[in-house]
CSV table of C-alpha atoms in Angstrom, one decimal:
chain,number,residue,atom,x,y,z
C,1,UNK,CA,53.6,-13.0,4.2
C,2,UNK,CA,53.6,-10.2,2.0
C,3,UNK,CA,56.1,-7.2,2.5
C,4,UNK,CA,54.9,-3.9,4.2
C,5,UNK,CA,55.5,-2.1,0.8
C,6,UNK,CA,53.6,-4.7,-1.3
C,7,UNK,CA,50.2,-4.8,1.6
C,8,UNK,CA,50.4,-0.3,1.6
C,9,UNK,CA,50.1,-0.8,-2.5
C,10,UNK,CA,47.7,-3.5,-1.9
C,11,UNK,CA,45.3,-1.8,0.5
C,12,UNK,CA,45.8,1.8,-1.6
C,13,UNK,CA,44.2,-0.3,-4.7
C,14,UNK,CA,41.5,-2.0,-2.8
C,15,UNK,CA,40.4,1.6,-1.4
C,16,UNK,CA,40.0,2.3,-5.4
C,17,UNK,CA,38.1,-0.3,-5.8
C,18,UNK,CA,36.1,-0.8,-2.5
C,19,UNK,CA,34.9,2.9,-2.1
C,20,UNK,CA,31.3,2.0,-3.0
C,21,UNK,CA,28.9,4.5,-4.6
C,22,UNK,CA,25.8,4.6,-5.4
C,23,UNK,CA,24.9,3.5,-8.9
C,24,UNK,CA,21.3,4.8,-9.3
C,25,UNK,CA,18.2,3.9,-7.3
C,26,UNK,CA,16.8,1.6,-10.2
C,27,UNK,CA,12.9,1.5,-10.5
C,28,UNK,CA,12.7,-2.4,-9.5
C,29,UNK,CA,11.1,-4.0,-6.3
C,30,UNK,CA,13.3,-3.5,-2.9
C,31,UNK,CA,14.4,-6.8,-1.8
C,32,UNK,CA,15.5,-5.7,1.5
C,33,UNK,CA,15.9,-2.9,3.8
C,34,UNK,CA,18.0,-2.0,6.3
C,35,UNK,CA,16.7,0.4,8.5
C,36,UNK,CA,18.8,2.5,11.6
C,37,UNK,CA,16.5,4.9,13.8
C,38,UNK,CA,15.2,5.0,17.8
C,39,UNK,CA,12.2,4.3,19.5
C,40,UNK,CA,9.9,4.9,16.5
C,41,UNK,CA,11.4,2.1,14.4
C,42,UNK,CA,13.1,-0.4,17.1
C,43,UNK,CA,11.2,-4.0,16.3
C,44,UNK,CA,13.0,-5.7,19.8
C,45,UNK,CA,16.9,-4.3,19.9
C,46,UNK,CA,16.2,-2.7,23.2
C,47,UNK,CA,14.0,-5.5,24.4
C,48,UNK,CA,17.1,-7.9,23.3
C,49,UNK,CA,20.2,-5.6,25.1
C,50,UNK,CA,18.9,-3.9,28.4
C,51,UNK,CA,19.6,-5.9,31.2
C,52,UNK,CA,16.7,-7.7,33.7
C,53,UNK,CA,15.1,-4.3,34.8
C,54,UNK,CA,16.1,-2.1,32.4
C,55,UNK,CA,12.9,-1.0,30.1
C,56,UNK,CA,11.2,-3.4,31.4
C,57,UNK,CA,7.8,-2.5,30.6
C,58,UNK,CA,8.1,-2.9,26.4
C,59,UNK,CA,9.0,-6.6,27.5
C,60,UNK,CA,5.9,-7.2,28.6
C,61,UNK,CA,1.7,-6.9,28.0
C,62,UNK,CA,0.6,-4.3,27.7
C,63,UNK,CA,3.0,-3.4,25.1
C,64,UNK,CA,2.2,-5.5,22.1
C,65,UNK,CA,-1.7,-6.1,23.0
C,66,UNK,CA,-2.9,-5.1,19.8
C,67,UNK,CA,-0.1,-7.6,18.0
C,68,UNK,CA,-1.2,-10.3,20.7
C,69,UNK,CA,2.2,-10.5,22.4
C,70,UNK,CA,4.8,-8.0,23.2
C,71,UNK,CA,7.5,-8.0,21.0
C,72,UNK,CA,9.8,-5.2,21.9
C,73,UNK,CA,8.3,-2.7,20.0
C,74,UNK,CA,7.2,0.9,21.6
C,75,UNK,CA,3.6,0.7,20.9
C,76,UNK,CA,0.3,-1.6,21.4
C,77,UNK,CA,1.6,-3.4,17.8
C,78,UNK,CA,3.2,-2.5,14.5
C,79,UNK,CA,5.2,0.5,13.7
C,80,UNK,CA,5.9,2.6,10.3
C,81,UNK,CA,8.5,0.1,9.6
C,82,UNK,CA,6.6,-2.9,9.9
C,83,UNK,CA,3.7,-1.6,7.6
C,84,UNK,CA,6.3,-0.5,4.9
C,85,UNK,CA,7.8,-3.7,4.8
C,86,UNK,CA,4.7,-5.4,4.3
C,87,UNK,CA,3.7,-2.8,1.5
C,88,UNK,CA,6.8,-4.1,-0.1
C,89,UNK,CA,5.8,-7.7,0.5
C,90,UNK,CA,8.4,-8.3,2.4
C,91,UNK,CA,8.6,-9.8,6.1
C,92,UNK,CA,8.9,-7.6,9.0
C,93,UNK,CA,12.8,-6.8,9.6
C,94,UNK,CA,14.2,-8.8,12.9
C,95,UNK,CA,16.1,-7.0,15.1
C,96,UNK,CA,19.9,-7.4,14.7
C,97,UNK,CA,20.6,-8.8,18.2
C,98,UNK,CA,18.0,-11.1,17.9
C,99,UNK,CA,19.8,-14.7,17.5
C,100,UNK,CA,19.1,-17.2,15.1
C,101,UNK,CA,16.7,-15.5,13.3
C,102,UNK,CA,16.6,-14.5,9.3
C,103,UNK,CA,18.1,-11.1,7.9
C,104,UNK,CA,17.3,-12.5,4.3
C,105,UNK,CA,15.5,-9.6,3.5
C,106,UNK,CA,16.9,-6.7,5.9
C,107,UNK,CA,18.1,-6.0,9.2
C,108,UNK,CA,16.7,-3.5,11.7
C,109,UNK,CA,19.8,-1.6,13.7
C,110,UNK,CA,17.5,0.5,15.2
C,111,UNK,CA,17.3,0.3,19.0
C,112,UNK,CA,14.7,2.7,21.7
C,113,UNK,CA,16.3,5.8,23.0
C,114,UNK,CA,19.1,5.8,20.8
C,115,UNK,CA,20.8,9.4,19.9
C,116,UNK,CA,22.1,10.7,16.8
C,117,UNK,CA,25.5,12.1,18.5
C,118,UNK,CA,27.4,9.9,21.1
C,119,UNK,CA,26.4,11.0,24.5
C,120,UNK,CA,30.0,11.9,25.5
C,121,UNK,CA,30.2,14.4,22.5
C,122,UNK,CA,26.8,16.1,23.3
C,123,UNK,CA,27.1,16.1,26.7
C,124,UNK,CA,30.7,16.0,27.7
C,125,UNK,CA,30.3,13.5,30.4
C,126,UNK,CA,27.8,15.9,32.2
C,127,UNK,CA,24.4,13.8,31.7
C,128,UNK,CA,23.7,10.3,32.5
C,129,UNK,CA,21.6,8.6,30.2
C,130,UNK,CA,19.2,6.5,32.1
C,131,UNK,CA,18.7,3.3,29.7
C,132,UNK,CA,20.9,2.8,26.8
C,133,UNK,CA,24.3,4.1,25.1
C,134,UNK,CA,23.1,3.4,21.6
C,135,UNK,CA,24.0,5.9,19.2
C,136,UNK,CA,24.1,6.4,15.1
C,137,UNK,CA,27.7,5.4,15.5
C,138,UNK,CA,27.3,2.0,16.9
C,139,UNK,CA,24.3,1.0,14.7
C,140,UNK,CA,26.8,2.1,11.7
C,141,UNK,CA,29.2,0.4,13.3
C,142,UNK,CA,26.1,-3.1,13.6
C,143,UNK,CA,25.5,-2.3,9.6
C,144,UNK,CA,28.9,-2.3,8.3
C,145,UNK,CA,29.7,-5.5,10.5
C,146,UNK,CA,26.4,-7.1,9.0
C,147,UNK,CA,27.1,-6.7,5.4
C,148,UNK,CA,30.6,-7.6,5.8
C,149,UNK,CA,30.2,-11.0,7.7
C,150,UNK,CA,27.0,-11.9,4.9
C,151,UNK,CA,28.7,-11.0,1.9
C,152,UNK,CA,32.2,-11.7,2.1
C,153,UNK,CA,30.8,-15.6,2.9
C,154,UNK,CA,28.3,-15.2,-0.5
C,155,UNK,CA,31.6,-14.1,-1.9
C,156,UNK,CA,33.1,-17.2,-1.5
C,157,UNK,CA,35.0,-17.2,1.5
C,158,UNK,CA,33.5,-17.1,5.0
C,159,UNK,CA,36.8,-18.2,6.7
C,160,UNK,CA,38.8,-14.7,6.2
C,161,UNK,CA,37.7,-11.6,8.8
C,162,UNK,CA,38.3,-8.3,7.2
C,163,UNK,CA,37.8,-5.4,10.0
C,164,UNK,CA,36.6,-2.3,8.3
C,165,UNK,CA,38.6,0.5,8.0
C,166,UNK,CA,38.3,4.5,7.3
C,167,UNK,CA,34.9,6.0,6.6
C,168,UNK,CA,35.7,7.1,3.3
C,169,UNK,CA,36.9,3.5,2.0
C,170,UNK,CA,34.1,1.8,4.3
C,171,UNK,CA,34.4,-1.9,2.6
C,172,UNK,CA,38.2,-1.8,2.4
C,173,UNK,CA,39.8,-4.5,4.2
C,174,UNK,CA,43.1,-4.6,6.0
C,175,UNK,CA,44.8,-8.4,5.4
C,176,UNK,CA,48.3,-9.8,4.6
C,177,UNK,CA,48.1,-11.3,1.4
C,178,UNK,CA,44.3,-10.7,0.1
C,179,UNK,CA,43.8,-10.9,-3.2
C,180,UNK,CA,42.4,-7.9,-5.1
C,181,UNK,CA,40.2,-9.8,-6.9
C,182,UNK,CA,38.5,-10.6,-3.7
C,183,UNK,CA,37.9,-7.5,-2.5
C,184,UNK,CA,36.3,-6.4,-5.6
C,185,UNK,CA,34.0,-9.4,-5.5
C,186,UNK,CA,33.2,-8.9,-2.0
C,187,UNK,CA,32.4,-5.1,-2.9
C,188,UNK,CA,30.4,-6.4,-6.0
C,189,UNK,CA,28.2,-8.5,-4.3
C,190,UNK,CA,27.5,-5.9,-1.1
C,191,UNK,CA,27.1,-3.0,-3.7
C,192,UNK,CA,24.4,-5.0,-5.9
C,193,UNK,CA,23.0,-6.6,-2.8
C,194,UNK,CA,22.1,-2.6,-1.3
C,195,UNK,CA,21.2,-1.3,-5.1
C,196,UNK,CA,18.2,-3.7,-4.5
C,197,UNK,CA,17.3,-2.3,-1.1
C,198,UNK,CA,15.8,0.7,0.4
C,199,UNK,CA,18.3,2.1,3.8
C,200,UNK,CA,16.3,4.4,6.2
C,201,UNK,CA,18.8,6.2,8.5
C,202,UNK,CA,16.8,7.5,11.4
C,203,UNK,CA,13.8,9.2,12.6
C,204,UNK,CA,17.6,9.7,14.9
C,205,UNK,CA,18.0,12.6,16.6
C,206,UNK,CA,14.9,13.6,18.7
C,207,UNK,CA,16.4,11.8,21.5
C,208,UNK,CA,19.1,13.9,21.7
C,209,UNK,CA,17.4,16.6,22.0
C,210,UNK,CA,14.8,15.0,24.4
C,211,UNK,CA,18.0,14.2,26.9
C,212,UNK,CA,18.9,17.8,27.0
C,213,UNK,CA,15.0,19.0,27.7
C,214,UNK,CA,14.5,16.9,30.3
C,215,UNK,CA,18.2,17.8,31.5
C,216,UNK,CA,16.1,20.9,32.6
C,217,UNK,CA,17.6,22.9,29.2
C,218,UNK,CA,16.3,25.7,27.9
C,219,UNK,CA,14.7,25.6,23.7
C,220,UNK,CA,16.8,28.0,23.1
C,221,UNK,CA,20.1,26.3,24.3
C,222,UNK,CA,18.6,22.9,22.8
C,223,UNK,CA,18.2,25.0,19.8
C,224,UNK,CA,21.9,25.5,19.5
C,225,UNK,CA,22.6,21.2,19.2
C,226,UNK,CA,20.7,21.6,15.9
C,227,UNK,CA,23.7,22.0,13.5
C,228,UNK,CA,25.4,19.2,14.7
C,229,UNK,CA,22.6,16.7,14.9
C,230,UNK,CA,22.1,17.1,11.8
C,231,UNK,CA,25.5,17.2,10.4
C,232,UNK,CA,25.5,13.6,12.0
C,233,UNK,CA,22.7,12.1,10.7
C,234,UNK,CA,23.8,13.6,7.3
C,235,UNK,CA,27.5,12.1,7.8
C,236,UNK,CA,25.8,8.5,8.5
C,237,UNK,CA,23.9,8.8,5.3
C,238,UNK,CA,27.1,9.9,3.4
C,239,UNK,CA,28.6,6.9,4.4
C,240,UNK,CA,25.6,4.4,3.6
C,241,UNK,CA,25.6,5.9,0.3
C,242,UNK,CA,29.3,5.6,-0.1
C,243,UNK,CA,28.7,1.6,1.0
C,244,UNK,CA,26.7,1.2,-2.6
C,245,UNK,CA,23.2,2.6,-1.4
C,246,UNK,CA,21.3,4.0,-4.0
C,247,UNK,CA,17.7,4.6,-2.2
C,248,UNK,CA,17.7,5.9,1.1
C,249,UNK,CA,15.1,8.0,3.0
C,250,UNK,CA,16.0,10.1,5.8
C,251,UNK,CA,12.8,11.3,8.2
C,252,UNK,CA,12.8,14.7,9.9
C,253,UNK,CA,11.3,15.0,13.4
C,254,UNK,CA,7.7,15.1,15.2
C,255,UNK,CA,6.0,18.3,16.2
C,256,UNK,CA,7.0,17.2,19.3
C,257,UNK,CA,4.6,20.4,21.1
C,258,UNK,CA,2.0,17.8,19.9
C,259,UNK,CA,2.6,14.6,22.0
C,260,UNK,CA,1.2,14.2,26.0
C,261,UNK,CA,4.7,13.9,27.6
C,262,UNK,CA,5.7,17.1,26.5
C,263,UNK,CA,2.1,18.8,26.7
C,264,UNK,CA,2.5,17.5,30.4
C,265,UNK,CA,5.7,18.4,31.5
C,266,UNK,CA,5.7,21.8,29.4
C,267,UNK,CA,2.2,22.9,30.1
C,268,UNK,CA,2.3,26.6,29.9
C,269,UNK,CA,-1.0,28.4,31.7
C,270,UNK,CA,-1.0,31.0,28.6
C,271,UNK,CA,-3.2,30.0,25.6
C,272,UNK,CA,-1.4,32.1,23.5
C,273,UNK,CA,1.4,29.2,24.3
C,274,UNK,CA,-0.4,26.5,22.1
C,275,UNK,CA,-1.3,26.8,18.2
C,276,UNK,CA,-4.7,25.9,16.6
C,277,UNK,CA,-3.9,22.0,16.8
C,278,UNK,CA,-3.6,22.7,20.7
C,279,UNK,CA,-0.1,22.2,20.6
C,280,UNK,CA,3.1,23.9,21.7
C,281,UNK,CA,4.1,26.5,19.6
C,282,UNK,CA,7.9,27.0,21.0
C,283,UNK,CA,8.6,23.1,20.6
C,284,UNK,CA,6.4,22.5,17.9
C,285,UNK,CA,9.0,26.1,16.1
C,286,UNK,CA,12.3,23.9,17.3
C,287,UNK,CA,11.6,21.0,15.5
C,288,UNK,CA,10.3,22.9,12.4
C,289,UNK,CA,14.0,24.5,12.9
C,290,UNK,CA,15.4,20.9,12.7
C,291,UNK,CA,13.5,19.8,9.8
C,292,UNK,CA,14.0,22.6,7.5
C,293,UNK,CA,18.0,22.6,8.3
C,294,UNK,CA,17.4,18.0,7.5
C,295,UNK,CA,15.8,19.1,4.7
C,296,UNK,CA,18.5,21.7,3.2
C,297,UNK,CA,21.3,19.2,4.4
C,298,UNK,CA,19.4,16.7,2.5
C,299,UNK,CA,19.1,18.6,-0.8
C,300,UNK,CA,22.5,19.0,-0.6
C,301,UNK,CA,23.0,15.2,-0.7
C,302,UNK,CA,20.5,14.8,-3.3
C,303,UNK,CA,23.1,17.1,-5.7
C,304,UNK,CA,26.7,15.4,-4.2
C,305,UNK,CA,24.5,12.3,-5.0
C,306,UNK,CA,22.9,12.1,-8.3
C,307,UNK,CA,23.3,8.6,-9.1
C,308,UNK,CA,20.9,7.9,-6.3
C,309,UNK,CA,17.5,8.2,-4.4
C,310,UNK,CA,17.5,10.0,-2.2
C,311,UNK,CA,14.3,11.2,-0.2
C,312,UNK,CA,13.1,13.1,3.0
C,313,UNK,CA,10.5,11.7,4.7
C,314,UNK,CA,8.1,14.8,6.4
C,315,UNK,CA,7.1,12.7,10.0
C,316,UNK,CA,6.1,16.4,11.3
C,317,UNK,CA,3.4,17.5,8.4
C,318,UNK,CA,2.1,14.2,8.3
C,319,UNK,CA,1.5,14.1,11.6
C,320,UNK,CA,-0.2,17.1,11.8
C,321,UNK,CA,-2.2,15.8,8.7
C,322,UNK,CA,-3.0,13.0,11.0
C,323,UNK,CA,-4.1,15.1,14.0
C,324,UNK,CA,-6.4,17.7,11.8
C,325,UNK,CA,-7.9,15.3,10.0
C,326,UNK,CA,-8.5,12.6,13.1
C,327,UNK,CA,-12.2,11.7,13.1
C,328,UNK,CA,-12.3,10.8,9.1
C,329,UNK,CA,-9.4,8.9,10.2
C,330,UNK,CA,-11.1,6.8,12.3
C,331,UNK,CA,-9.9,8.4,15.6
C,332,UNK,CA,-11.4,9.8,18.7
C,333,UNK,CA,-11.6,13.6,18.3
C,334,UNK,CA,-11.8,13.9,22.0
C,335,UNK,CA,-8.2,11.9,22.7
C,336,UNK,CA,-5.6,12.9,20.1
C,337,UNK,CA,-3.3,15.0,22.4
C,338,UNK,CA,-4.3,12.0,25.4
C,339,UNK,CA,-2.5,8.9,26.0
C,340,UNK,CA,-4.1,5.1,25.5
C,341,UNK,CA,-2.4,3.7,28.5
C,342,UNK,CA,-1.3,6.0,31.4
C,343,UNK,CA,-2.3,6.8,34.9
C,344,UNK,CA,-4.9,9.6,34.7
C,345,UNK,CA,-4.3,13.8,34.2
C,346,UNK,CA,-5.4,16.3,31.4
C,347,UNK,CA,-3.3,14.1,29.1
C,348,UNK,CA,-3.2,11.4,30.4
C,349,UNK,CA,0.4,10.8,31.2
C,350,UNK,CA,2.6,11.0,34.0
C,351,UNK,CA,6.6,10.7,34.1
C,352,UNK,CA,7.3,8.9,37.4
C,353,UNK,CA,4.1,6.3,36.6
C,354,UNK,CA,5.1,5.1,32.7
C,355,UNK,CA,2.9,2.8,30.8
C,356,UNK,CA,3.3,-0.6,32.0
C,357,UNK,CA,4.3,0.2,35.4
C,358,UNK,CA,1.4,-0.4,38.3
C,359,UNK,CA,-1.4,2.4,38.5
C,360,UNK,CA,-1.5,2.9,35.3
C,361,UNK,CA,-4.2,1.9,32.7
C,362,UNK,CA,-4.7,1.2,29.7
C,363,UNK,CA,-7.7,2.6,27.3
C,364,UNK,CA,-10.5,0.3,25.9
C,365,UNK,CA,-9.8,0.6,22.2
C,366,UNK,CA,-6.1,1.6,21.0
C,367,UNK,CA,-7.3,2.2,17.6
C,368,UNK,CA,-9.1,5.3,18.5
C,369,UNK,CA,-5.9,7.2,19.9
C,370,UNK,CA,-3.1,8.4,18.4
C,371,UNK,CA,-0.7,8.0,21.2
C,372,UNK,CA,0.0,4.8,22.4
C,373,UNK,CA,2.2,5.6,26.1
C,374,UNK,CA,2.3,9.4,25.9
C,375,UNK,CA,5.7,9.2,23.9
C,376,UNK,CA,5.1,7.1,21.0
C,377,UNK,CA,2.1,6.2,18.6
C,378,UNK,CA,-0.9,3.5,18.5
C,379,UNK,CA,-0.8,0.4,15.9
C,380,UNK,CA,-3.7,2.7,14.1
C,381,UNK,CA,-1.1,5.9,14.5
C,382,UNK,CA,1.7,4.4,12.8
C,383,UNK,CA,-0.5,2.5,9.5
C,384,UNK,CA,-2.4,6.2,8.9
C,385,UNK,CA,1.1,7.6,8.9
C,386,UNK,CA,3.0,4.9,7.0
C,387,UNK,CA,0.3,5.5,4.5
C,388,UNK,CA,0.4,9.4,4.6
C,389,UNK,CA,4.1,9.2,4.0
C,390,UNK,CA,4.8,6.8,2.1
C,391,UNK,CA,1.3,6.3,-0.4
C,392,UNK,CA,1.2,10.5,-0.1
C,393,UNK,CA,3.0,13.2,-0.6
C,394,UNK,CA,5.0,13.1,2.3
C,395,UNK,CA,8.0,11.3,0.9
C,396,UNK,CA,10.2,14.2,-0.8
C,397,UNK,CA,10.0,12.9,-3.9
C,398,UNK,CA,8.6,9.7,-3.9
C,399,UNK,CA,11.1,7.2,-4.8
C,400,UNK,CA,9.4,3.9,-3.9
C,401,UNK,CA,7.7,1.6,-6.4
C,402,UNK,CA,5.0,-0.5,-4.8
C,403,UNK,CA,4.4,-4.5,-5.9
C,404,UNK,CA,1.0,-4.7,-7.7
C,405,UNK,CA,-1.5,-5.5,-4.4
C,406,UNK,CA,0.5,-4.5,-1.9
C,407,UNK,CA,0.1,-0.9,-2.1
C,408,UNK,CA,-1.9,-0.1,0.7
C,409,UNK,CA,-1.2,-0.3,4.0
């Protein structure tokens, strides 16, 4: 047993080695990625946690119609995330509680409803959430976990569990008598192992601020939970890139004055209340507010960073690319701001009767709407924006590298 002397020396060498930066976002293909994010990227982490009742509806047809079966995801079929990964030729990512299933190339931490903050810091106790606990923190928390069990086994030794200590040395590991050497191969292999990936770290954060709206607050109060969002979703993504990352993207928020839920339960009898696309200008102004605060906060990473890439993925522009230029897309002019499945009204959506649920229905062909449930996107949605983003100029810069055929989604 070493001396307490000898394992404080120890452990203040391994946090020299082990503090893992990026070493440059190298031009070759992306073997893996790891993505963390809500409802827009979960592939079956709610599906897999809630408890018999809970969310019920994603379990089950009609969600999933389009892919044949449901799968967990919030839409008829495949998300951004799934036609990126295929793009890269790579499989689409499980979800991380999934059991016995592969993570050989990526892991999705992602789970519906999560928040960027933890609920009791943006709420102090005074809002209870109605489905799920999930925050950035925890799926962090899944990450680190993840990388730590795979690759301290590829490092040669699966039988020694190192808990992960302070954000700033985030592959350090506390343990009487470990050898130095084997924390710098364990750091080696987990550093070269996410030099080869891409990491996404959100869309995170519209939840929170979807909580505190339908909390019956005010834009301008919700306005004031902007800084600190961000600042979260930033300090995730500091400490990604501190693990070894050395691409990561890091999407901005909807024009959420654009989708039916909120066009429903913010319908204003003023048309001087909606904007050109028919959407709400106040919301549609908030999240601009969020974005271009991501945006700075990201630049700022970009400089701190250089070693690295580093991008901002524009989910609001894009998606009003989508909606302006609808009917070349191959979308029903007449239904962008209306849901595929719901139970009836001007948009087609209705709170207390979600997709799913009975009285509701669902349209004849998903493909021609842009909203899948009144919340989140169509199968059709999600490929014209994965290939907006990420084959247009909606990835600021474009840091991705596409295998010859696969570069189309």
């Amino acid at each position: 047993m070493a001396s307490s002397a000898s394992l404080l020396l120890l452990l203040v060498a391994a946090s020299h080695v082990c503090c893992c930066h990026g070493q440059g976002g190298d031009n070759g293909a992306v073997a893996a990625i790891y993505s963390l994010g809500d409802s827009i990227t979960d592939t079956g982490n709610l599906a897999k946690e809630a408890p018999p009742g809970a969310f019920e509806t994603i379990k089950h047809l009609p969600y999933g119609v389009t892919f044949g079966r449901p799968t967990g995801r919030c839409s008829d079929g495949l998300l951004m995330i799934d036609f990126l990964a295929q793009d890269m030729g790579l499989p689409f990512l499980n979800p991380y509680l999934a059991k016995n299933m592969s993570f050989a190339h990526g892991v999705n931490f992602a789970v519906a409803g999560a928040t960027a903050m933890d609920l009791a810091d943006q709420f102090n106790g005074s809002f209870s959430m109605p489905f799920t606990s999930n925050s950035l923190k925890l799926q962090l928390r899944w990450f680190k976990d993840s990388m730590k069990s795979t690759y301290a086994t590829h490092a040669g030794n699966s039988s020694i569990s190192f808990p992960l200590i302070t954000p700033q040395c985030t592959l350090c590991f506390q343990q009487s008598g470990i050898l130095i050497l084997y924390v710098k191969s364990v750091c080696a292999v987990i550093r070269k192992r996410l030099q080869s990936s891409l990491v996404l770290v959100g869309e995170i954060g519209g939840n929170d601020y979807n909580f505190a709206f339908y909390a019956n607050k005010s834009v301008s109060e919700v306005e004031k939970m902007i800084p600190a969002v961000v600042q979260t979703i930033i300090n995730a993504t500091k400490e990604v890139l501190d693990m070894g990352a050395s691409r990561v993207i890091v999407p901005g928020n909807f024009p959420i004055g654009c989708l039916p839920s909120y066009l429903t339960a913010m319908a204003a009898p003023e048309p001087s209340a909606y904007d050109s696309t028919a959407c709400l200008k106040d919301l549609n102004l908030f999240a601009a507010k969020h974005n271009t605060q991501l945006q700075q906060a990201v630049a700022g990473l970009q400089a701190s960073y250089p070693d690295a890439a580093i991008a901002y993925a524009d989910y609001f522009n894009s998606f009003l690319s989508l909606l302006k230029g609808a009917p070349a897309l191959g979308f029903d002019s007449n239904s962008t701001h209306k849901a595929c499945c719901g139970a009836g009204g001007r948009y087609n959506y209705d709170l207390r009767l979600m997709c799913g649920v009975e009285g509701t229905a669902v349209c004849a062909d998903p493909s021609a709407y842009v909203s899948w449930d009144g919340i989140h996107m169509t199968q059709a949605a999600y490929k014209a924006m994965s290939r907006l983003i990420y084959h247009g100029r909606y990835l600021q810069p474009q840091i991705l590298n596409f295998p010859e055929k696969n570069g189309q989604t």
